[in-house]
Short mmCIF file of C-alpha atoms and ligand atoms in Angstrom, two decimals:
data_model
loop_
_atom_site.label_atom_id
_atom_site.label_comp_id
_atom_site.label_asym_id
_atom_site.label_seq_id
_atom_site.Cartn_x
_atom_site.Cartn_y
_atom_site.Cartn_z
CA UNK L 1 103.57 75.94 129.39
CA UNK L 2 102.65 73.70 126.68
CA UNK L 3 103.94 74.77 123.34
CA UNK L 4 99.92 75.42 122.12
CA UNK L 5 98.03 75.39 124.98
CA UNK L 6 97.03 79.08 125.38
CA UNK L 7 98.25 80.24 121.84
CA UNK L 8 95.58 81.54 119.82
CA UNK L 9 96.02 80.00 116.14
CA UNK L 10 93.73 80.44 113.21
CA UNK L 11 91.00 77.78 113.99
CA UNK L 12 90.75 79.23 117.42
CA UNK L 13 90.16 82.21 116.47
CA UNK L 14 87.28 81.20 113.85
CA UNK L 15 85.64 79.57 116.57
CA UNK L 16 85.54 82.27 118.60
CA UNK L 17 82.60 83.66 117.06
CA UNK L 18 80.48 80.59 117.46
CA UNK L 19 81.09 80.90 121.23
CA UNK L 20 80.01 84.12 121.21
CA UNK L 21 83.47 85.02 122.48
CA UNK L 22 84.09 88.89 121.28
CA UNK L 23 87.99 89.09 119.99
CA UNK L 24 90.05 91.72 120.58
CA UNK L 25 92.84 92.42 117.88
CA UNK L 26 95.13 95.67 118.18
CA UNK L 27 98.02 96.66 115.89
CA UNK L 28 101.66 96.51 116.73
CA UNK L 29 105.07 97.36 114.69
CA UNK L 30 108.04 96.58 117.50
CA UNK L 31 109.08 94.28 119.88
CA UNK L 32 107.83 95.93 123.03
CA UNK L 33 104.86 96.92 122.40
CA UNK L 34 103.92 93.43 120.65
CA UNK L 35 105.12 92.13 124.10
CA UNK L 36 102.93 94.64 126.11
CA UNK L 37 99.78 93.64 123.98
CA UNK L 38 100.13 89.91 123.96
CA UNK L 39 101.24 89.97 127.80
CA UNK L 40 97.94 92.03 128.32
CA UNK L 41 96.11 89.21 126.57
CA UNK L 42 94.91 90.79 123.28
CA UNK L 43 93.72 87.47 120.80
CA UNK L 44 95.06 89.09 117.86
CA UNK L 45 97.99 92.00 116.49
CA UNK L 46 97.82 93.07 112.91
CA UNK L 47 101.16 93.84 111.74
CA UNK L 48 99.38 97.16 109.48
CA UNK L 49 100.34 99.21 106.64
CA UNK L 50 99.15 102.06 108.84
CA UNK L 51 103.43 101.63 109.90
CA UNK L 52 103.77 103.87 106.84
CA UNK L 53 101.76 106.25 108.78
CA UNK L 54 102.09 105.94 112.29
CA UNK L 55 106.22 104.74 112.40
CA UNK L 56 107.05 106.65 109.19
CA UNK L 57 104.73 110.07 108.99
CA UNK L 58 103.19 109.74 105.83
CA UNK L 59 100.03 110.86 104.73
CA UNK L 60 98.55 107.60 103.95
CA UNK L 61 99.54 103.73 103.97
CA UNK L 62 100.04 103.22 99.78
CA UNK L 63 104.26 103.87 100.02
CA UNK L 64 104.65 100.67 102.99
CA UNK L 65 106.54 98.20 101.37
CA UNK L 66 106.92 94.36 101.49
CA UNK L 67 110.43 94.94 102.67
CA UNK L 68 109.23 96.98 105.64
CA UNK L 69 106.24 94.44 106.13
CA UNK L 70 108.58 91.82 106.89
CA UNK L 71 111.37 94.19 108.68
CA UNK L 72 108.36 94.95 111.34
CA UNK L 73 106.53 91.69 111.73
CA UNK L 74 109.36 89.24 112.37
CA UNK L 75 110.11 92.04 115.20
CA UNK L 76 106.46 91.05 116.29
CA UNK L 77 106.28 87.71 116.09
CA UNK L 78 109.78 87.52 117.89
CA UNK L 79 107.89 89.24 121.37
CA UNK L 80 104.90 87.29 120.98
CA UNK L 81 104.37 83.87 122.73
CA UNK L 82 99.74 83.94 122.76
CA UNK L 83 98.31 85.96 120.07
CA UNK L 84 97.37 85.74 116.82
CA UNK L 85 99.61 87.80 114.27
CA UNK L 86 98.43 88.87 110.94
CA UNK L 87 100.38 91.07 108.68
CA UNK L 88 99.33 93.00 106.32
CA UNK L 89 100.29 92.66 102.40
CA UNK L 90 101.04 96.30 101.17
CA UNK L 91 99.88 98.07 98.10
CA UNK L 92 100.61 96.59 94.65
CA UNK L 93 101.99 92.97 96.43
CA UNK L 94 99.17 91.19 95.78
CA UNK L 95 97.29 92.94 93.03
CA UNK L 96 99.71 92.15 90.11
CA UNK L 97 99.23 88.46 89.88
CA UNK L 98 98.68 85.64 91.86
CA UNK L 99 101.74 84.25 91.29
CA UNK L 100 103.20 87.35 93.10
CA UNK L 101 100.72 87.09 95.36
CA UNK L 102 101.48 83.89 96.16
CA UNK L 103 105.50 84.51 96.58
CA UNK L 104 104.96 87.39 98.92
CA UNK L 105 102.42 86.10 101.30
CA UNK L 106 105.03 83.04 101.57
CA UNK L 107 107.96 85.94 102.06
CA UNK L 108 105.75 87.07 104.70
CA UNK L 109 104.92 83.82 106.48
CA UNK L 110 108.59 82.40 106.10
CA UNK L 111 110.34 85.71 106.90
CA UNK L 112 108.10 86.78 109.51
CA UNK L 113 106.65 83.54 111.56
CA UNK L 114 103.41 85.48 111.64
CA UNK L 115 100.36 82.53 111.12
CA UNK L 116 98.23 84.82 108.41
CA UNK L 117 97.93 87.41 106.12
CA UNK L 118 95.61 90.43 105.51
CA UNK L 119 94.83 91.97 102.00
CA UNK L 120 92.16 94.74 101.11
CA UNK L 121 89.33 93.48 98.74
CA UNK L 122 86.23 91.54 98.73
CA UNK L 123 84.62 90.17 95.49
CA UNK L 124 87.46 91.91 93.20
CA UNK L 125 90.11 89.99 95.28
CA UNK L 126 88.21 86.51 95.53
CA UNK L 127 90.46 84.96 93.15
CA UNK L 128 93.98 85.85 95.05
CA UNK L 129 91.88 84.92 98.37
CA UNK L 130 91.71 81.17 97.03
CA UNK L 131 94.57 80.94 95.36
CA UNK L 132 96.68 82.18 98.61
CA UNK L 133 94.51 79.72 100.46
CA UNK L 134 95.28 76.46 98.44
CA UNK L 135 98.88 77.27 98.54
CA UNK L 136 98.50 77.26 102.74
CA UNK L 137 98.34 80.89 103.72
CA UNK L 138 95.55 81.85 105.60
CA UNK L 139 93.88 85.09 104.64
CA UNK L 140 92.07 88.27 106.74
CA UNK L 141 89.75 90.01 104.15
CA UNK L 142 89.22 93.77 104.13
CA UNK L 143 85.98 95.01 103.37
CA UNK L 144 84.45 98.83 103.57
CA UNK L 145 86.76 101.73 103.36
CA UNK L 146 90.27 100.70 102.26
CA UNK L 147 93.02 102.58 102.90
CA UNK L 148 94.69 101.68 100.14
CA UNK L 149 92.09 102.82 98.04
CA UNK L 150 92.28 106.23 99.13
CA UNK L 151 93.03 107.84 95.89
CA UNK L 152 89.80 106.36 94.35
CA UNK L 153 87.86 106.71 97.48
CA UNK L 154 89.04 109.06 99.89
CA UNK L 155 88.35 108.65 103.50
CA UNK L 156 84.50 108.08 104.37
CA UNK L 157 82.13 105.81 105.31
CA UNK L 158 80.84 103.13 103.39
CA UNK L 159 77.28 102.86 102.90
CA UNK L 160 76.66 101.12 100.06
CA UNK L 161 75.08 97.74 101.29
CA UNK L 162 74.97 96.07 97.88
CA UNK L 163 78.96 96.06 97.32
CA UNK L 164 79.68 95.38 100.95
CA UNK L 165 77.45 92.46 101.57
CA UNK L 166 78.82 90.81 97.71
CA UNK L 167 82.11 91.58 98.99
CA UNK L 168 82.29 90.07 102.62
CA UNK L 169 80.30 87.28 101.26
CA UNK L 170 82.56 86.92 98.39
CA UNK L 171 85.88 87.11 100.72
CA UNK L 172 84.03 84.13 102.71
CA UNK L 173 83.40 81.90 99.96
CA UNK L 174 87.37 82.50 98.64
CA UNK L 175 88.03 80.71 102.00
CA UNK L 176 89.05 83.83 104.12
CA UNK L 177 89.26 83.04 107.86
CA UNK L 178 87.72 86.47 108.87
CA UNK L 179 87.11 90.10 107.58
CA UNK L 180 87.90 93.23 108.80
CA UNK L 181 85.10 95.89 108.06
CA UNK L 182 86.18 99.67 108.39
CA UNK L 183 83.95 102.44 108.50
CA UNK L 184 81.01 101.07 108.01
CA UNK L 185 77.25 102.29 109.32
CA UNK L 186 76.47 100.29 112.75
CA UNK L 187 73.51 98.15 111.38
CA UNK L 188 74.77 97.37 108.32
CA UNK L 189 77.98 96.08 110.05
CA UNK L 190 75.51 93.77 111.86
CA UNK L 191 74.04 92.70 108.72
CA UNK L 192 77.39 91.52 107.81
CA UNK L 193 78.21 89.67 111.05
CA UNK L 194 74.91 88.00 110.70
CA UNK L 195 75.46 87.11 107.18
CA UNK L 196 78.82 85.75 107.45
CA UNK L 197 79.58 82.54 109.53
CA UNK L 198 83.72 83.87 109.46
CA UNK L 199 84.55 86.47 112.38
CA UNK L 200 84.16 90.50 111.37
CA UNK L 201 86.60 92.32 113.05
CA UNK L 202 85.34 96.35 113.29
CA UNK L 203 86.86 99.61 112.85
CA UNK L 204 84.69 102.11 113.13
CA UNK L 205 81.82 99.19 112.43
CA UNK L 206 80.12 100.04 115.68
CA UNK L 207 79.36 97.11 118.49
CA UNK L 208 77.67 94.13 116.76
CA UNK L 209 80.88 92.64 115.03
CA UNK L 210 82.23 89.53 116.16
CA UNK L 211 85.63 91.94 117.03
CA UNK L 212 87.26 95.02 117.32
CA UNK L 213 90.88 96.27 115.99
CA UNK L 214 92.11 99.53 116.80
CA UNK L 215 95.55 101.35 116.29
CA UNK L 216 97.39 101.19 119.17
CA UNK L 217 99.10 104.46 118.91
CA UNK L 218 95.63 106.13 118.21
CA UNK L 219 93.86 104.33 121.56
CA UNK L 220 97.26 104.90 123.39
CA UNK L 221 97.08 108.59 122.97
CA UNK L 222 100.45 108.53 121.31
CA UNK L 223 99.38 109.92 117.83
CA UNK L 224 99.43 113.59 117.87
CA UNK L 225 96.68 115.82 115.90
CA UNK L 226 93.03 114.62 115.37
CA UNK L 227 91.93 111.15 115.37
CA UNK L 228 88.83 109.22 113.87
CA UNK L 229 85.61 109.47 115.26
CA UNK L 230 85.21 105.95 116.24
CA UNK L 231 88.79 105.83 118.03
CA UNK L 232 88.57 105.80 122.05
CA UNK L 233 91.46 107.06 123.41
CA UNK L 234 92.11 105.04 126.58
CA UNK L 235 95.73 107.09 127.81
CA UNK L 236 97.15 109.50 127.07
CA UNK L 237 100.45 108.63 126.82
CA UNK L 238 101.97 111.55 124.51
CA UNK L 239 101.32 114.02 127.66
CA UNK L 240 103.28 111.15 130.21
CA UNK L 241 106.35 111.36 127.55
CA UNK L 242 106.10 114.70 127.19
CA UNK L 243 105.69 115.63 130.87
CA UNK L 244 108.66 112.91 131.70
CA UNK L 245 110.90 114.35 128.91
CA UNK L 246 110.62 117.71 130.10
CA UNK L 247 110.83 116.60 133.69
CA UNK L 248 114.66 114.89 132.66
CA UNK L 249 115.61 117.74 130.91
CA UNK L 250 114.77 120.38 133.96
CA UNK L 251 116.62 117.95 136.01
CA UNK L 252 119.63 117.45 133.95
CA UNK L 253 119.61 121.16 133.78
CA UNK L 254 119.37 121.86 137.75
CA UNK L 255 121.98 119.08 138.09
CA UNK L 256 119.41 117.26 140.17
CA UNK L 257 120.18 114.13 137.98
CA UNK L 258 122.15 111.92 138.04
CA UNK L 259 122.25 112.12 141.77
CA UNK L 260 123.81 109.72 144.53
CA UNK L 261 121.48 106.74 143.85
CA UNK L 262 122.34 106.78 139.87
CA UNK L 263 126.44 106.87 140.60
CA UNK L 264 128.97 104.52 140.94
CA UNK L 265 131.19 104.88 143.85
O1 KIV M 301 96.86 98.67 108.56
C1 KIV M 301 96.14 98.64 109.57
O2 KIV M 301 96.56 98.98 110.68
C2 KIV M 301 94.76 98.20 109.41
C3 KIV M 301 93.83 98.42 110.56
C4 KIV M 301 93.50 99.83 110.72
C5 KIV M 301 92.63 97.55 110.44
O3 KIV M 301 94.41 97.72 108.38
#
C-alpha cells in the first residue's frame, strides 16, 4: 500500500466535515485493541485519560500521568497503520505554563508517534492552543463537561450556551483542528457544529455533530457497573469472558482439557 494513501492524517480529517463525511473516533490503550479498531476502519483513536479509569480503577481521570500517556500511546500507535491517533495531555501538563505545555505535547508526539494532541479547555486554554500550534503540534479541543474538572464541576450536563459557544469558538480561533463536546444538550450541540467550520466530535452531544467518540470498553460491554446514559452498548463482551473463563476452569477441573488435540505426542 502506499505509505499515505488510506491513512487518515490531520487535514483529512478536517475535511471530513465539509464532505459531510460523519467520523468515527473510539478510544484505545493497548496494542490489540488499537489493531482491532483501526483494522475495523475507525478514522480516529483517542489515546484518553479515561486509562486512569478504565485500565487502572480509579474514580476519575485527574491521577493519569504524562508518563502513563506516553507508556499507552506509543503501544497504540505501534498497532496502527490507518487511523488518526490523538492522545490526550493529562491533568496539570499543560495548565502550568506554556513552556511546559509545549515540552510535553512534544514528549508526546516524539515518544508516542501519535499525529495530535487533546487538552480540556476552550476560551481559558486559547493561549496554550496557539502556542502548541505554532510550535507544530496539532491540537483536539475539549469543550462541555470536562473530566478533569470534576472537582469544580462534578459530572452533568452542560447547558450553559453562553460559555460553550465562547469556548468552542475560542478553541477554533487558537487554531484547534477539531473539538470534542461532552455532555452537552442535543440542539445546542448542533448550534456548535453549525457555528464552527472545525469537526465536533460528540459524547453524549446527541446526532448532529460532525462525529462521535465513545469508550471502547463502555460500548464493548467490558466495563462492569452502570454506564452513561448516552453510551450504546453494542456486545457484551464481559458475559463472553466470563462465560469462557468459567467454561476453562470446569474443563480443567473435569480434566476435559487439555485433551488429545492440545498434546504433543
Ligand atoms: O479521555 C477520554 O477517553 C476522553 C473521551 C471520553 C472523549 O476524553
Amino acid at each position: 500500500m502506499p505509505a499515505d494513501s488510506h491513512t487518515v492524517n490531520v487535514p483529512r480529517f478536517m475535511a471530513m466535515k465539509s464532505q459531510n463525511r460523519k467520523i468515527t473516533m473510539l478510544t484505545a490503550y493497548d496494542f490489540p485493541t488499537a489493531q482491532m479498531i483501526d483494522e475495523a476502519g475507525v478514522d480516529s483513536i483517542l489515546v484518553g485519560d479515561t486509562l486512569a479509569v478504565v485500565m487502572q480503577g480509579h474514580a476519575t481521570t485527574i491521577s493519569a500521568t504524562l508518563d502513563q500517556l506516553i507508556y499507552h500511546g506509543e503501544m497504540v500507535c505501534r498497532a496502527v497503520k490507518r487511523a488518526l491517533v490523538i492522545v490526550d495531555m493529562p491533568f496539570l501538563s499543560y495548565q502550568i505554563s506554556l513552556q511546559k505545555a509545549i515540552e510535553n505535547a512534544g514528549r508526546i508526539l516524539k515518544e508516542t508517534g501519535c499525529q495530535a494532541v487533546k487538552l480540556e479547555g476552550g476560551e481559558e486554554q486559547a493561549g496554550t492552543i496557539a502556542g502548541l500550534v505554532n510550535a507544530g503540534i496539532p491540537v483536539m479541543a475539549h469543550v462541555g463537561l470536562r473530566p478533569q474538572s470534576v472537582n469544580q464541576s462534578g459530572y452533568r450536563v452542560q447547558r450553559d450556551e453562553e460559555k460553550l459557544l465562547k469556548d468552542a469558538r475560542a478553541a477554533e480561533q487558537a487554531g484547534a483542528f477539531g473539538v470534542v463536546i461532552e455532555c452537552v444538550p442535543e440542539d445546542l450541540a448542533a448550534k456548535l457544529t453549525k457555528t464552527l467550520s472545525i469537526p465536533t466530535i460528540g459524547i453524549g452531544a446527541g446526532t448532529h455533530c460532525d462525529g462521535q467518540v465513545l469508550v471502547t470498553y463502555d460500548m464493548l460491554g467490558l466495563t462492569v457497573g452502570p454506564i452513561p446514559r448516552f453510551v450504546k452498548r453494542y456486545a457484551d463482551l464481559n458475559q463472553n469472558i466470563s462465560n469462557a473463563i468459567s467454561q476453562y476452569c470446569k474443563e480443567v477441573r473435569t480434566g476435559d482439557f487439555p485433551n488429545d488435540e492440545h498434546a504433543y505426542k
